[in-house]
Coordinates of C-alpha atoms in Angstrom, one line a residue:
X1 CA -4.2 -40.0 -19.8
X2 CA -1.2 -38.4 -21.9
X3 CA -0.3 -34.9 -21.9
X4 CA 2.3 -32.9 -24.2
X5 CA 3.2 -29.3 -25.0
X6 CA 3.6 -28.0 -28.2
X7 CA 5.7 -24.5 -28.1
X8 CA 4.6 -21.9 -30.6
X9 CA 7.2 -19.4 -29.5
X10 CA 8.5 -18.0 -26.4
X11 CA 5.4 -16.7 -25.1
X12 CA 2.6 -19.1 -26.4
X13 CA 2.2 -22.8 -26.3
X14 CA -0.8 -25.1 -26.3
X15 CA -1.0 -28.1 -24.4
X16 CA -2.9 -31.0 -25.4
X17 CA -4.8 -33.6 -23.2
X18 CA -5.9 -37.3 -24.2
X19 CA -8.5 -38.7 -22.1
X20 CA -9.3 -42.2 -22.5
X21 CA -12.3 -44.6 -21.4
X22 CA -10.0 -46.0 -18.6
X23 CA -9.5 -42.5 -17.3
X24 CA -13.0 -42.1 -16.3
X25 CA -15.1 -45.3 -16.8
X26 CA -15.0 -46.8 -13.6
X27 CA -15.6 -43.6 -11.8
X28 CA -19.0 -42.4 -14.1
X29 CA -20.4 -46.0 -13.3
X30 CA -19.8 -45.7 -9.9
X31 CA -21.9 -42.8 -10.0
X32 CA -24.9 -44.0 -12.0
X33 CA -25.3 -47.0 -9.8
X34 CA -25.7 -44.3 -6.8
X35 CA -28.0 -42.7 -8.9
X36 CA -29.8 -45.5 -9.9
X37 CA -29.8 -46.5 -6.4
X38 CA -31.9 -43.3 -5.3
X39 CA -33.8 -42.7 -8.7
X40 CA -36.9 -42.4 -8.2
X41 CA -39.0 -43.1 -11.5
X42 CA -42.8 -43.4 -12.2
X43 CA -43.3 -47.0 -13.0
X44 CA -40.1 -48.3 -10.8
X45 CA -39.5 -49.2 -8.0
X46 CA -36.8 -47.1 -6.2
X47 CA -33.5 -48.9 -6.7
X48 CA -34.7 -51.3 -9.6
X49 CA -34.7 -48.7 -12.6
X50 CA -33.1 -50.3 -15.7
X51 CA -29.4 -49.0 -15.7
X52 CA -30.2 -48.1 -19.7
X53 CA -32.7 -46.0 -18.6
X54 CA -30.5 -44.0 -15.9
X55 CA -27.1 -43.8 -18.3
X56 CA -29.4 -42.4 -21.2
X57 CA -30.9 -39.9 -18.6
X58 CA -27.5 -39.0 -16.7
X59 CA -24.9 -40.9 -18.6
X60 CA -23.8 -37.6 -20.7
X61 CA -23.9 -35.1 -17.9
X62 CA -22.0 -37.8 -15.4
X63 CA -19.2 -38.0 -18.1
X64 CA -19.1 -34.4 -19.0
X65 CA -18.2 -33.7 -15.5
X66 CA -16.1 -36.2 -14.2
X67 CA -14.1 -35.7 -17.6
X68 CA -13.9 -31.9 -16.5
X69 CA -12.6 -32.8 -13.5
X70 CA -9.9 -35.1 -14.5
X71 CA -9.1 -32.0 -17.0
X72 CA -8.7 -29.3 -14.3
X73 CA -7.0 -31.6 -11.8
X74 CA -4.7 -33.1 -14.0
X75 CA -3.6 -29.8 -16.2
X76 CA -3.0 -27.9 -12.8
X77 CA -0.7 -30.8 -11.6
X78 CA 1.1 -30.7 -15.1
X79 CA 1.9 -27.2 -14.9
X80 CA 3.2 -27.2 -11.5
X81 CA 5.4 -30.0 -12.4
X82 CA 6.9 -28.6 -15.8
X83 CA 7.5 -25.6 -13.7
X84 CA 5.3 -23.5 -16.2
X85 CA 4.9 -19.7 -15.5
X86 CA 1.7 -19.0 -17.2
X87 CA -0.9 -16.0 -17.5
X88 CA -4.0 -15.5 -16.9
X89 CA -5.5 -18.8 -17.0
X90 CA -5.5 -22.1 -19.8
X91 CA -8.2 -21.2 -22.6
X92 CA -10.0 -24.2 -24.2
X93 CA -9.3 -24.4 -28.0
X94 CA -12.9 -24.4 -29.3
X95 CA -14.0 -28.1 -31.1
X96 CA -16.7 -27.6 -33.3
X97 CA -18.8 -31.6 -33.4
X98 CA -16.7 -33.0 -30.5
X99 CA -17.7 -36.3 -30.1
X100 CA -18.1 -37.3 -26.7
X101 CA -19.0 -40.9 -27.4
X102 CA -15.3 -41.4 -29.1
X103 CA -13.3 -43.8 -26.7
X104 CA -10.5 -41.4 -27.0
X105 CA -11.4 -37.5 -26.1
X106 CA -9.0 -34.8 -27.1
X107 CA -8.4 -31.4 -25.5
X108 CA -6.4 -28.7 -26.6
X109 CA -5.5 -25.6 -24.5
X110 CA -4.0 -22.5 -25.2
X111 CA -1.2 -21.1 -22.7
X112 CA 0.2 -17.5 -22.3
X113 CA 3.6 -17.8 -21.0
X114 CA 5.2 -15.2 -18.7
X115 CA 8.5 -13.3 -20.4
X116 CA 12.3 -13.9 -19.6
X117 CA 13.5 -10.7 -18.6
X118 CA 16.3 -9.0 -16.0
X119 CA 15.0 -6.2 -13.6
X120 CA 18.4 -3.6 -13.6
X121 CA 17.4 -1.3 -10.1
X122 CA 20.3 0.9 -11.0
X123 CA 18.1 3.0 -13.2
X124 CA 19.7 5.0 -16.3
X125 CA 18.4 8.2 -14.7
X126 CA 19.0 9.3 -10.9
X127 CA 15.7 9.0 -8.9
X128 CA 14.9 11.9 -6.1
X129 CA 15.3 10.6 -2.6
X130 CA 13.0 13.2 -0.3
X131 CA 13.9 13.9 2.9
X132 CA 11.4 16.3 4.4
X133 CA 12.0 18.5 7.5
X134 CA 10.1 20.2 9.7
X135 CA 11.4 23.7 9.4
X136 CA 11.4 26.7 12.4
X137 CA 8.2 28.1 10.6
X138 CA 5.9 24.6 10.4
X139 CA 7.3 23.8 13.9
X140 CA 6.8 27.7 15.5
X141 CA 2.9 27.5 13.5
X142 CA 2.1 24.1 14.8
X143 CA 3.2 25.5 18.2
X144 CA 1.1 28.1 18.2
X145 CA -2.3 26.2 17.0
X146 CA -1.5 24.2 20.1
X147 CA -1.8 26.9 22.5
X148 CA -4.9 28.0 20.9
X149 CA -6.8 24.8 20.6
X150 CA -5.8 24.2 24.3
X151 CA -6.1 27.9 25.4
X152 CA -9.4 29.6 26.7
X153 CA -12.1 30.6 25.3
X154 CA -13.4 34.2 26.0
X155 CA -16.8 35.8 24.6
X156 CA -16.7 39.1 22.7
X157 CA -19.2 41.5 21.5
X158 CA -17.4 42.9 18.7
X159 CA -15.4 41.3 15.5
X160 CA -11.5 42.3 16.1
X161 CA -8.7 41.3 14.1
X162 CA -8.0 37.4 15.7
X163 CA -11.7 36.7 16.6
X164 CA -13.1 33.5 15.6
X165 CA -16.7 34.0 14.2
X166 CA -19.4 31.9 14.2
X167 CA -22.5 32.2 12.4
X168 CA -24.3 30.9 8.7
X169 CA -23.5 31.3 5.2
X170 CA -26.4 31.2 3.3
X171 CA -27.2 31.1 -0.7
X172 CA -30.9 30.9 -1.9
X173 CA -30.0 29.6 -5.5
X174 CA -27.6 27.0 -4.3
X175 CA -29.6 26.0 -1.5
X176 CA -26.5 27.0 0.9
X177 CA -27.4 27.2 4.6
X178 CA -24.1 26.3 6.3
X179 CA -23.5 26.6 9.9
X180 CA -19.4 27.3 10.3
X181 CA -16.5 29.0 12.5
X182 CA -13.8 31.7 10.6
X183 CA -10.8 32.6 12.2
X184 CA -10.7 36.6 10.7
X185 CA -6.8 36.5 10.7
X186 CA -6.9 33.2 8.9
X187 CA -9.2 34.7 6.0
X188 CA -7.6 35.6 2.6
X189 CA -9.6 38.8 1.6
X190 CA -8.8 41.5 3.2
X191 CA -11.8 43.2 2.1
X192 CA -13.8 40.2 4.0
X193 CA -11.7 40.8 7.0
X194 CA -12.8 44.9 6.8
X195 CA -16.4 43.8 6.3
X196 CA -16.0 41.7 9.6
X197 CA -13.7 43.8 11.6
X198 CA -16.2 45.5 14.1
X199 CA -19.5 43.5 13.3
X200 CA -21.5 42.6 16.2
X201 CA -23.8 39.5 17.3
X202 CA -26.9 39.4 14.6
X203 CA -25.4 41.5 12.2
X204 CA -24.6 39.9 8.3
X205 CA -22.4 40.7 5.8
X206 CA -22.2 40.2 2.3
X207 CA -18.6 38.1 1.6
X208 CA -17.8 37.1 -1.7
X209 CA -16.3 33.7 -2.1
X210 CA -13.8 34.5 -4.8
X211 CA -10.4 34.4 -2.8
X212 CA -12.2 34.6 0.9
X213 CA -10.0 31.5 1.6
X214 CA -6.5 30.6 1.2
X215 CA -7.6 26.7 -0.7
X216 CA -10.6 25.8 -2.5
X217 CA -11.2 22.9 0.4
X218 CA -11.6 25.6 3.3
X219 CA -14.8 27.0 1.2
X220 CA -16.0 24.1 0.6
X221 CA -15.9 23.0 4.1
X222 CA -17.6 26.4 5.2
X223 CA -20.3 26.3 2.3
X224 CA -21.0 22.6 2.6
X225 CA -20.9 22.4 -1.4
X226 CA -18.1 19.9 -3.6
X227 CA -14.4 20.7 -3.9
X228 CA -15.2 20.6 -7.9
X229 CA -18.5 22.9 -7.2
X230 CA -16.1 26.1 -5.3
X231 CA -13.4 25.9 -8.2
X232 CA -13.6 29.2 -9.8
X233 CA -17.0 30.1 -7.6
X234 CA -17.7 33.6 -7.5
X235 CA -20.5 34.2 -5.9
X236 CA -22.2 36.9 -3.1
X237 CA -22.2 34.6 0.3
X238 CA -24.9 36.5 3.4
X239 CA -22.7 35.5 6.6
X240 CA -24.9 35.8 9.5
X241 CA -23.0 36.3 12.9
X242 CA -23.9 34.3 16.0
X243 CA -21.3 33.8 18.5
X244 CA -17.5 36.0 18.9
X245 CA -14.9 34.5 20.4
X246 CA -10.9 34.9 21.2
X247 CA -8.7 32.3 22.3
X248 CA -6.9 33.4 24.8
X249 CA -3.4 31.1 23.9
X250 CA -2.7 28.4 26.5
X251 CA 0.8 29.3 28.4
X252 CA 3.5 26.8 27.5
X253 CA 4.3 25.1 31.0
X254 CA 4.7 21.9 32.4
X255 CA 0.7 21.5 32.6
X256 CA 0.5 21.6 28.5
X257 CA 3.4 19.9 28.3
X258 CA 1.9 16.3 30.6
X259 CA -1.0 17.0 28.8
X260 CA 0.4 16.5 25.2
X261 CA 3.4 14.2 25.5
X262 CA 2.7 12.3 29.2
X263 CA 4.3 13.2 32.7
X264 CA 7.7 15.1 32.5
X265 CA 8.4 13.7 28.8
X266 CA 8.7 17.3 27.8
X267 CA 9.7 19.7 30.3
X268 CA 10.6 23.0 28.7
X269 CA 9.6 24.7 25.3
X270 CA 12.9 24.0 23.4
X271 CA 11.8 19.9 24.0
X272 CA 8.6 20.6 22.8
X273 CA 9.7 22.3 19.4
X274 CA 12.3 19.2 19.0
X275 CA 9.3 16.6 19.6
X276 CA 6.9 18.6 17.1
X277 CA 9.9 18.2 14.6
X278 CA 10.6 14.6 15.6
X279 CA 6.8 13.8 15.4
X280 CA 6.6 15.5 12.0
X281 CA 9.1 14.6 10.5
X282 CA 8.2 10.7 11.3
X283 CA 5.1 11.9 9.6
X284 CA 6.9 12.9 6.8
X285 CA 8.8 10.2 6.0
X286 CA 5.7 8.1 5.3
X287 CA 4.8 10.1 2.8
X288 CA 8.2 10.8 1.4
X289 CA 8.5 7.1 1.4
X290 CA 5.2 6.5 -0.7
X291 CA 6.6 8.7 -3.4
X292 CA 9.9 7.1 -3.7
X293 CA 8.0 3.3 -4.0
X294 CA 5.5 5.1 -6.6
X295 CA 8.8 6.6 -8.5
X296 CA 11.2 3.6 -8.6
X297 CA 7.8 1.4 -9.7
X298 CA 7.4 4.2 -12.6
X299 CA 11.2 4.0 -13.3
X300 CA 11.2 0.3 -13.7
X301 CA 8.5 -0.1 -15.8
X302 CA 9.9 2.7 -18.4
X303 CA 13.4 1.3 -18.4
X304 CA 12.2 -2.6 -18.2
X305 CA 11.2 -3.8 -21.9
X306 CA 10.0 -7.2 -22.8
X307 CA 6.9 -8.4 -25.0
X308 CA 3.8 -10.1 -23.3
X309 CA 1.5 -12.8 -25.0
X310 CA -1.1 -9.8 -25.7
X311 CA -3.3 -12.0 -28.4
X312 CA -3.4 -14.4 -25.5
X313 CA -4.2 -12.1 -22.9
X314 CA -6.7 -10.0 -25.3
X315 CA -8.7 -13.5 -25.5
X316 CA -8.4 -14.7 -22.0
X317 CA -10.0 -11.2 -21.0
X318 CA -12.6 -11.7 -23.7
X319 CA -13.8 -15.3 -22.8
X320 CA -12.6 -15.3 -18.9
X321 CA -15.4 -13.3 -17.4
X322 CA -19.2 -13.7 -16.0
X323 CA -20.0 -12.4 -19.5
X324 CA -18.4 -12.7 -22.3
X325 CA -17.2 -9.4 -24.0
X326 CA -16.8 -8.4 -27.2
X327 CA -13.0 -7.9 -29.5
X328 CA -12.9 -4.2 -28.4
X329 CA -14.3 -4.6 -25.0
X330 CA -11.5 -6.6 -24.3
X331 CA -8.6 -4.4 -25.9
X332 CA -10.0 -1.7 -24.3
X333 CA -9.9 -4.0 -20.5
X334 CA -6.2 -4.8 -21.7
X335 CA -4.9 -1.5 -22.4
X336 CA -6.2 -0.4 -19.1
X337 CA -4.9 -3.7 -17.3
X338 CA -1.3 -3.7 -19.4
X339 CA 1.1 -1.3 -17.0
X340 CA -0.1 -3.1 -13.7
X341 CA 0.2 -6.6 -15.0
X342 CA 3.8 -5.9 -16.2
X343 CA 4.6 -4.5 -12.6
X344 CA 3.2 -7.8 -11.5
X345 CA 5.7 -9.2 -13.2
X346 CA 8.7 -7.1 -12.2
X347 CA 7.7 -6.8 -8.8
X348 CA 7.4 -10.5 -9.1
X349 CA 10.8 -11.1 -10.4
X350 CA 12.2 -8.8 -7.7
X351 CA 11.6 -10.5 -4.8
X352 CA 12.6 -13.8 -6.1
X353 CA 16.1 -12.4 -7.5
X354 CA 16.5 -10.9 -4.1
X355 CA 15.5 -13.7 -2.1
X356 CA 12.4 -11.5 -0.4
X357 CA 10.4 -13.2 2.1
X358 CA 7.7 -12.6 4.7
X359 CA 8.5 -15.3 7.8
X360 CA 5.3 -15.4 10.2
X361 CA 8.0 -14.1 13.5
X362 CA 8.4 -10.9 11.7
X363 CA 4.7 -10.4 10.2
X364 CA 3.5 -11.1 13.9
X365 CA 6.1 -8.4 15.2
X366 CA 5.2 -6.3 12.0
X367 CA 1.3 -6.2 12.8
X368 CA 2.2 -5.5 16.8
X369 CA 4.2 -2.2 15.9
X370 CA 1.2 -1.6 13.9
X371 CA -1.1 -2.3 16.5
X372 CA 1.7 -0.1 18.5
X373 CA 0.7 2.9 16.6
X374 CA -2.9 2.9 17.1
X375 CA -3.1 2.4 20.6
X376 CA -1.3 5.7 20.9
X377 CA -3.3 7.7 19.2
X378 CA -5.9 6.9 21.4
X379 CA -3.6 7.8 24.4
X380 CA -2.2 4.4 25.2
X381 CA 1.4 5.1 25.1
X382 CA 2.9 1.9 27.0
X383 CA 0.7 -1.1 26.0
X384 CA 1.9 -4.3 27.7
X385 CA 3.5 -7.1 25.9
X386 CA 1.0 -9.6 26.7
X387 CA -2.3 -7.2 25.8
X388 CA 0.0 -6.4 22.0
X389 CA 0.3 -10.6 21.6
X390 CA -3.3 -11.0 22.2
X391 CA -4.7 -8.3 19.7
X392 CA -2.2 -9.9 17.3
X393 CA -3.0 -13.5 17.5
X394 CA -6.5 -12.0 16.8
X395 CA -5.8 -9.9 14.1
X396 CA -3.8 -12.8 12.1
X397 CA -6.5 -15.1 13.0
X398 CA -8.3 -14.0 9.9
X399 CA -7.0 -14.5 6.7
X400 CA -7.8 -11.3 5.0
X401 CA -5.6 -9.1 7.7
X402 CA -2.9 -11.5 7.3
X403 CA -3.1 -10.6 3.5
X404 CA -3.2 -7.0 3.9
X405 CA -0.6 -7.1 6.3
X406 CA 1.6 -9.0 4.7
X407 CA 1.7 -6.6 1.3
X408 CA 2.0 -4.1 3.7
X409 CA 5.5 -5.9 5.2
X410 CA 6.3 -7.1 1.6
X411 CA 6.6 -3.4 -0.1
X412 CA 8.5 -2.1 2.9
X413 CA 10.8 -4.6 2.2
X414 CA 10.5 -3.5 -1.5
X415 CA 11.0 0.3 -0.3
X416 CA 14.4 -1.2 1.9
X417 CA 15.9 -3.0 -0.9
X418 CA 15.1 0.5 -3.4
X419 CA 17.2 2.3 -1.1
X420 CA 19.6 0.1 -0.7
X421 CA 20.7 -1.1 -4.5
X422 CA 18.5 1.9 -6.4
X423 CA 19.7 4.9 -8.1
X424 CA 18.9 7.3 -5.6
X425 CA 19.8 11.3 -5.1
X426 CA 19.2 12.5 -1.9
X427 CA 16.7 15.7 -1.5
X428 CA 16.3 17.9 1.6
X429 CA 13.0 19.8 1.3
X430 CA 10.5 21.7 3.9
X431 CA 7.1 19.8 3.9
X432 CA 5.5 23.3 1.6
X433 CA 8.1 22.7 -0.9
X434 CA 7.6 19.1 -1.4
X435 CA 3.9 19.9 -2.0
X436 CA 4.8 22.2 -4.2
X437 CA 7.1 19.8 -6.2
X438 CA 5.4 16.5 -6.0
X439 CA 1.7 17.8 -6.4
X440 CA 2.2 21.1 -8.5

């Protein structure tokens, strides 16, 4: 067997494969005397068919794919040893009459080869570093939805200003007949909150949903319809009352505070304001995080130019799939397919310019934290060491965890190295006026 290259230019070569009898021969007869072995032909008895007969019933398809074989076994190996960084995957060069009787069989394959190219993190143009804080406002609101979700509950008779309300929204022509609890204060109408404001048990209102809450979500969590079917909704809602309550707030003592952060972690309201602001603020910097990996990946791929074998990658999606697609199928599949695969690539080049590895010590200590973290939201604050290496071992056990865990480990060490060597400007924001910023 004899296998060359032939570079057309920097991104496309085609590498050609000479197969010979010698390559195969032995191996094809080996397999029609097993076959002829176990043929079992009218007319013959088993094991004494004429081997004439069984090469011109299996000969062709025996060679076909034992020659295939050698092919894919044999190119793989070439390309790992010539150190070849291709695309995608080899495409056959279509032979019109190929003659598989010839002693000598030719293949030709096309190759799209990956780009030379540098990766400069120091972008032209600064990139916004978000530091979110918890400020007295979040922290003093979160405080006081604590004290009512843990405070008591006390029946009324009549709607008042802080009442929580509970009774049915209902719609004939939209089918609406939706069961759901309003805080009055919490409303954004305050011609809703008048219609409420000393309504009794049984009584209904007429509440029109057009600004009646502060966020298209809150409407349609009461109404039961579609986020996109309450954008500009203006219709008459009946609200039938069923139950009035108050909350009566919980006291902040050393009670609420065991009960939210474990015995004596928290023992006066000044430490509970600085956990909420710890907590949050942990919370935060996930999400401040995600946006800084989304923007440097957006930066880099702007401000990283190099070409891509696109004929070869146009006709690779083409011919590649189940089914075969058509010339504009498959532009259409590459323009969609272009920005992710060049981020491939530059993500690609990035760790091995930086030397970024995932070791199986730190994975294993990566998924424990992980495992860390949702253990305590089910209460389980102090797992022990020997319960975390269980679950663990478990977890890595199977191979599509490991995977998922190890991209995980693999872009924070992405997001470490960004703020390390990046062109970063630092940002202090409150948590409203990064949503207002980031999502508009």
């Amino acid at each position: 067997m004899n296998i060359s290259k032939e570079q057309i230019d920097d991104l496309n070569a085609v590498v050609k494969v000479e197969i010979t009898k010698a390559d195969y021969e032995d191996k094809v007869n080996d397999i029609l005397k097993n076959y002829r072995k176990q043929a079992n032909i009218p007319g013959f008895r088993k094991g004494q068919v004429p081997m004439g007969l069984i090469k011109k019933q299996y000969g062709k398809a025996v060679l076909v794919d034992e020659v295939n074989k050698l092919l894919q076994d044999n190119l793989n190996k070439y390309l790992t040893e010539e150190k070849l960084d291709v695309l995608g995957n080899p495409l056959p060069k279509q032979q019109d009459n190929f003659d598989w009787d010839s002693d000598t069989l030719d293949f030709e394959f096309e190759l799209g080869l990956a780009p030379d190219f540098d990766v400069k993190l120091k972008t032209k143009k600064a990139i916004t570093q978000y530091k979110i804080v918890a400020d007295k406002k979040m922290v003093d609101e979160q405080v006081e939805r604590i004290q009512k979700q843990y405070g008591k509950i006390i029946s009324k008779d009549t709607v008042e200003k802080n009442s929580e309300v509970t009774g049915t929204f209902t719609y004939s022509e939209k089918e609406i007949t939706k069961t759901t609890t309003v805080e009055v204060d919490k409303l954004k109408s305050k011609k809703a909150k008048d219609a409420l404001v000393g309504k009794k048990v049984g009584d209904t209102v007429t509440l029109n949903t057009k600004g009646l809450f502060a966020e298209d979500y809150m409407l349609a969590s009461a109404t039961g319809l579609s986020n996109d079917e309450v954008k500009d909704l203006k219709i008459n809602l009946e609200f039938t009352i069923e139950e009035i309550n108050e909350r009566e707030p919980a006291e902040l003592n050393q009670e609420l505070f065991d009960k939210l952060f474990g015995k004596d972690n928290v023992t006066s309201e000044k430490e509970m304001k600085d956990k909420i602001k710890e907590d949050s603020e942990k919370q935060f910097e996930q999400q401040a995080d995600q946006k800084l990996l989304n923007d440097v990946t957006e930066k880099l791929i702007d401000e990283t130019t190099f070409e891509l074998p696109a004929g070869f990658l146009k006709k690779w999606i083409q011919f590649s799939g189940e089914k075969e697609l058509t010339e504009a199928e498959a532009e259409e599949e590459y323009e969609k397919s272009e920005k992710g695969l060049r981020y491939q690539l530059i993500e690609g080049k990035i760790i091995k310019d930086n030397d970024l590895q995932v070791q199986f010590d730190e994975l294993k200590e990566f998924a424990k934290g992980f495992i860390k973290t949702q253990m305590a939201q089910y209460g389980q604050l102090d797992p022990k060491e020997e319960e975390l290496e269980g679950i663990a071992a478990r977890v890595l056990g199977n191979q599509d965890e490991v995977k998922r865990l190890s991209e995980q480990l693999m872009s924070q060490k992405l997001l470490d190295l960004y703020k390390e060597k990046a062109n970063l400007k630092a940002k202090e924001v409150s948590y409203e006026n990064f949503v207002k910023e980031v999502y508009g």
